[in-house]
Coordinates of C-alpha atoms in Angstrom, one line a residue:
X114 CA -2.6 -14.7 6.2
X115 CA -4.9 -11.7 6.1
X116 CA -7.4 -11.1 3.8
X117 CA -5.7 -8.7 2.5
X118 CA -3.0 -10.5 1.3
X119 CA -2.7 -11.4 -1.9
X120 CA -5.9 -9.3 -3.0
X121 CA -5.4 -7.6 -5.9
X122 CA -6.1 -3.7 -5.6
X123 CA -6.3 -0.8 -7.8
X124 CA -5.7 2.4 -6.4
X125 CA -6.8 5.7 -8.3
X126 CA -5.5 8.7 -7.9
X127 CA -2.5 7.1 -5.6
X128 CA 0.5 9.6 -6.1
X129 CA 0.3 11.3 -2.4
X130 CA -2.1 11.6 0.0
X131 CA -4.8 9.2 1.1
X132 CA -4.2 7.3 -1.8
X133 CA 0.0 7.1 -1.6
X134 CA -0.9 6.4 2.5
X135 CA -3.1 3.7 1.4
X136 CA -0.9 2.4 -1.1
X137 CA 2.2 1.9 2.1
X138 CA -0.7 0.4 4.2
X139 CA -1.8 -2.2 1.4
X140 CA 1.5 -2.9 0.7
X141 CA 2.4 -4.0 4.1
X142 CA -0.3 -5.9 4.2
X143 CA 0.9 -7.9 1.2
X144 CA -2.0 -6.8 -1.6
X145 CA -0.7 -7.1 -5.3
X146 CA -1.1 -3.2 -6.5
X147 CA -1.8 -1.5 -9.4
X148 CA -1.6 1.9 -8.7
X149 CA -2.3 5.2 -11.3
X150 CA -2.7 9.2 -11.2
X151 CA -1.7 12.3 -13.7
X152 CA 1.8 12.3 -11.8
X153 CA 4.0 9.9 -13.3
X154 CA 7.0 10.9 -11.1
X155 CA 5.0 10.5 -7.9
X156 CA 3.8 7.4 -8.9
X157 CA 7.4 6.0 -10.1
X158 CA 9.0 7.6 -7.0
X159 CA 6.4 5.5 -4.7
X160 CA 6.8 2.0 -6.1
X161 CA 10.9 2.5 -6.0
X162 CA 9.9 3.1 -2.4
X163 CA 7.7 -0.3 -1.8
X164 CA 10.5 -2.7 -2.9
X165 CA 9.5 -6.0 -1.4
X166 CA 5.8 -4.7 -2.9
X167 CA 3.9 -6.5 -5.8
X168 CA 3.2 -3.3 -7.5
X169 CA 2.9 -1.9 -10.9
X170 CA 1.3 1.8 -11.6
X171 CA 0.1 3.7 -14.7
X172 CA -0.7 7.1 -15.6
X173 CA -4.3 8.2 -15.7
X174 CA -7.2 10.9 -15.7
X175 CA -9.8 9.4 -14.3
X176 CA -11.9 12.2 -16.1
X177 CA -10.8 10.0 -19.4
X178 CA -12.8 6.8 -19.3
X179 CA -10.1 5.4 -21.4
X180 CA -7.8 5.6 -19.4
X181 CA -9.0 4.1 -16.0
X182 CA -9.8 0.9 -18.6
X183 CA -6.7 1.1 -19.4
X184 CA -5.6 1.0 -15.8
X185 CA -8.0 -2.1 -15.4
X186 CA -6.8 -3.5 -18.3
X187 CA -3.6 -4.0 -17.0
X188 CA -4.3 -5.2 -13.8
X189 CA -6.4 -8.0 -15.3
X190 CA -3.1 -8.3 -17.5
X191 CA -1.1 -9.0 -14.7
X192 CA -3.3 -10.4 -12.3
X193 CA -6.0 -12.2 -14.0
X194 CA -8.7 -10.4 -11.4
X195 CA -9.4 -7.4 -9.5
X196 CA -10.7 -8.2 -6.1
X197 CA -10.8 -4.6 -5.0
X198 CA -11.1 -0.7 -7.2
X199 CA -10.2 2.1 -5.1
X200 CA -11.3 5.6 -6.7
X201 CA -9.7 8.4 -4.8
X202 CA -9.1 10.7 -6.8
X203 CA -10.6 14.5 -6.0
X204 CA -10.4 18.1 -6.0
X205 CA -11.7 20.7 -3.9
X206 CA -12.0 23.9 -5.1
X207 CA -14.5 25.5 -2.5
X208 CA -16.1 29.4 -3.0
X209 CA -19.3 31.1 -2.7
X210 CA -22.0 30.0 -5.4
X211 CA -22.2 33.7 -6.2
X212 CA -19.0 34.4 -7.4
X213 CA -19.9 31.3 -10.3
X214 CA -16.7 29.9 -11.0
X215 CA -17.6 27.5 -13.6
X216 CA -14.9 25.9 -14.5
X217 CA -14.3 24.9 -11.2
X218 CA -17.7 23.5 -11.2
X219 CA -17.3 21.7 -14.1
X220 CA -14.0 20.5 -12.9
X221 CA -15.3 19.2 -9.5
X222 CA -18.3 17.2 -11.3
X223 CA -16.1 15.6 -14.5
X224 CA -13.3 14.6 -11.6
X225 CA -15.7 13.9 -8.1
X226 CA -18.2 12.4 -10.0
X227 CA -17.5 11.3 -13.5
X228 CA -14.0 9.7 -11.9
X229 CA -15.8 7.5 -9.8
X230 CA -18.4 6.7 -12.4
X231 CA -15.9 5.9 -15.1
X232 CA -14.0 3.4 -12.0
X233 CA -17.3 1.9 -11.7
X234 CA -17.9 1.0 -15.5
X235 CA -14.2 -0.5 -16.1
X236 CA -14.3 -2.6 -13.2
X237 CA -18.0 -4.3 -12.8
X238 CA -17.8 -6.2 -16.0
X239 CA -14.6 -7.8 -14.3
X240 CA -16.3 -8.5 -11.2
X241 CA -19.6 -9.4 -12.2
X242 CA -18.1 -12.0 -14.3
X243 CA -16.0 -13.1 -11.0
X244 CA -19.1 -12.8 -9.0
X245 CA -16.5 -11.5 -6.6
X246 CA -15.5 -8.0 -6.0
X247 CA -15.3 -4.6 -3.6
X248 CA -15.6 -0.9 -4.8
X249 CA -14.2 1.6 -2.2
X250 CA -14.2 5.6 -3.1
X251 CA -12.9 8.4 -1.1
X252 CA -16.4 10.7 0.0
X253 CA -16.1 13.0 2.8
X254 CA -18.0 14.4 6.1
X255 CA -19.1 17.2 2.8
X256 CA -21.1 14.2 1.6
X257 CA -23.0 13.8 4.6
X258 CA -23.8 17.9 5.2
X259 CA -23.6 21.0 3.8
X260 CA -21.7 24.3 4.8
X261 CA -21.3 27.5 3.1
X262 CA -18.8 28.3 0.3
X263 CA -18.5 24.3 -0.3
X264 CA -22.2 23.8 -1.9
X265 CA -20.8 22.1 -5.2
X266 CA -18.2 20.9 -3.5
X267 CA -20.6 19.0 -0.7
X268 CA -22.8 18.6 -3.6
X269 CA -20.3 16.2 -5.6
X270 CA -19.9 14.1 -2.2
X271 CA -23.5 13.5 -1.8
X272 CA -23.7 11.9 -5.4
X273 CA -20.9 9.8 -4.9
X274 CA -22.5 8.9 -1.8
X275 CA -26.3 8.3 -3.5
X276 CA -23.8 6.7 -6.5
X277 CA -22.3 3.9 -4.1
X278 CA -25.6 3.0 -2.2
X279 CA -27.3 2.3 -5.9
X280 CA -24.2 0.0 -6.7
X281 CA -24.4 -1.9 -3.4
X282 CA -28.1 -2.3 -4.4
X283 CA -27.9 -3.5 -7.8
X284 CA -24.9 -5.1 -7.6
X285 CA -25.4 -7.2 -3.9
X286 CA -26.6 -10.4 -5.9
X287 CA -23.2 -10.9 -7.7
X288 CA -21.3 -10.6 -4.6
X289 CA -19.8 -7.3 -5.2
X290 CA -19.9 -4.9 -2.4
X291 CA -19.4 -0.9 -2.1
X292 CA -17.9 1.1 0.7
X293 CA -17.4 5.1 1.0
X294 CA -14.9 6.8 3.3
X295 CA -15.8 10.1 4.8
X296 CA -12.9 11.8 5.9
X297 CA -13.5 15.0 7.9
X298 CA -10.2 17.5 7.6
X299 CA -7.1 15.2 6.7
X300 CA -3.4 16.7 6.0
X301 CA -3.0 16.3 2.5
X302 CA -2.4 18.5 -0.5
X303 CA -6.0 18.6 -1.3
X304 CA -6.1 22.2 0.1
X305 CA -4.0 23.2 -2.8
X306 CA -6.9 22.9 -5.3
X307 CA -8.7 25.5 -3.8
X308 CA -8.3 28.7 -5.4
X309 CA -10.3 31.4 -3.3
X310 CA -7.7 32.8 -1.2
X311 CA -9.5 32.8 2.1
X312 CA -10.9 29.5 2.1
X313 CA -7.5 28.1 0.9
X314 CA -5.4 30.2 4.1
X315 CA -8.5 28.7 5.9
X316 CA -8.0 25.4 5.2
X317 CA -3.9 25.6 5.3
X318 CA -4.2 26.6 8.5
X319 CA -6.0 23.8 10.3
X320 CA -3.8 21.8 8.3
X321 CA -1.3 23.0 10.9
X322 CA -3.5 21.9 13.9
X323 CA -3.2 18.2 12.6
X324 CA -1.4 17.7 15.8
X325 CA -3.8 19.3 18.1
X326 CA -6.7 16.6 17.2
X327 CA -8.1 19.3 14.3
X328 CA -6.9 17.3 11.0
X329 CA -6.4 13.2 10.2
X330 CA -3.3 12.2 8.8
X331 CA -3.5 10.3 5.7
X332 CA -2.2 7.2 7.6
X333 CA -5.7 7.5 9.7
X334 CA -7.7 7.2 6.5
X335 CA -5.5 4.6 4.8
X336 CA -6.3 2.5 8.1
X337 CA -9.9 2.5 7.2
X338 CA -9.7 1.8 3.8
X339 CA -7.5 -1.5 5.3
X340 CA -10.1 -2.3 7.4
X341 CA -13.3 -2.6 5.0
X342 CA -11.1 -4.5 2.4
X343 CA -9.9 -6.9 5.7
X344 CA -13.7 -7.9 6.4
X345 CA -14.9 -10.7 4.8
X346 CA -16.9 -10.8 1.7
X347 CA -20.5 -12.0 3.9
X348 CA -19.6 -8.5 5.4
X349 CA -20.6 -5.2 3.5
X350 CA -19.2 -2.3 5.3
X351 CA -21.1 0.6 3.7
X352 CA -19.7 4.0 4.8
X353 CA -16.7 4.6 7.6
X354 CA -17.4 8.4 8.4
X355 CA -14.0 9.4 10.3
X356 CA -13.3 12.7 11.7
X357 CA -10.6 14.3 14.1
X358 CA -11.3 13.9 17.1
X359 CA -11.9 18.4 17.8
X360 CA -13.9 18.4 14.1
X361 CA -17.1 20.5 14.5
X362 CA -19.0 19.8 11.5

């Protein structure tokens, strides 16, 4: 038996990507899931793929407090206990500051930021109350430094980063522990929310490389994720910063 196995897991924003990847991984590993994103299709799609899988999903904004409780709501339903809250969910729509998209902005902070926050108040009650419990949330190599035409972008990361290192502090005394991962250039459809034209043929196009050691597949990340939840709870595995192997930045 891992420790893995049998853990109950909620995964946000799970319907493709790092989070569907780390859904497959999980499930191998035998965790009971609770999976939820906007997509219900994907997320129906997935569990008829996971048959042997304990695995139930819901549809979800994480921009709508209401909904994630929802989502943790029904995994306490079900399972009686969340040992472990993935938030995953992100967007990236990178562009110059000067050509002040705001609703881009806006969309970045309720979704980067407010996701994770909202993830953060639905669960803790739960696991303070089990005095047991592990918060995990997708960051990136943008959280750890900054590069031009990703400023708000790189600025979101950082605060889920500052964000994650406060819970670990306040929280450390009722055994609940926090982890980022900071993917650098993963294939994913996380390109697609990026809605300046150059930076998005950019981005496409090292997709592409994935291959030649320029981009992580989702598989690589989901691994990661696997491996803080595998450590045991004396063990607090703060940030996993993983790049491909030919990443500059």
């Amino acid at each position: 038996m891992t420790h893995i196995e049998g853990k109950v897991v909620v995964i946000m924003g799970a319907s493709s990507g790092i989070g569907e990847a780390t859904t497959k991984k999980l499930a191998e590993e035998g965790a009971k899931l609770v999976i939820a994103a906007r997509r219900e299709d994907r997320l129906e799609s997935l569990a008829k793929s996971l048959p042997n899988a304990d695995i139930s999903y819901a549809v979800a904004d994480v921009t709508n407090k209401e909904d994630v409780q929802a989502v943790i709501d029904l995994a306490m339903e079900k399972h009686g206990r969340v040992d472990v809250l993935y938030n995953n969910a992100g967007i990236m729509p990178t562009a110059p500051l000067a050509e002040s998209r705001f609703d881009e902005w806006r969309q970045m902070l309720d979704i980067n930021i407010m996701g994770v926050l909202n993830g953060i108040a639905a669960v803790l009650p739960v696991m303070k109350k089990q005095q047991s419990g592990h918060i995990i949330a997708t960051d990136s190599v943008a959280g750890h430094v900054v590069y031009p035409g990703s400023a708000v972008y790189c600025g979101t990361k950082f605060a889920v980063r500052a964000i994650m290192e406060g819970l670990r502090q306040e929280e450390k005394d009722n055994n609940v522990r926090s982890t980022i991962i900071s993917p650098g250039a993963v294939t994913t459809e996380l390109y697609t929310t990026i809605n300046h034209a150059a930076d998005r043929e950019s981005v496409r196009d090292l997709m592409s490389k994935g291959e030649e050691g320029f981009s992580l597949k989702s598989s690589d990340v989901a691994d990661a994720v696997a491996y803080a939840i595998s450590t045991p709870e004396t063990v607090a595995v703060s940030e996993i910063l993983i790049r491909p192997a030919k990443q500059m930045v």
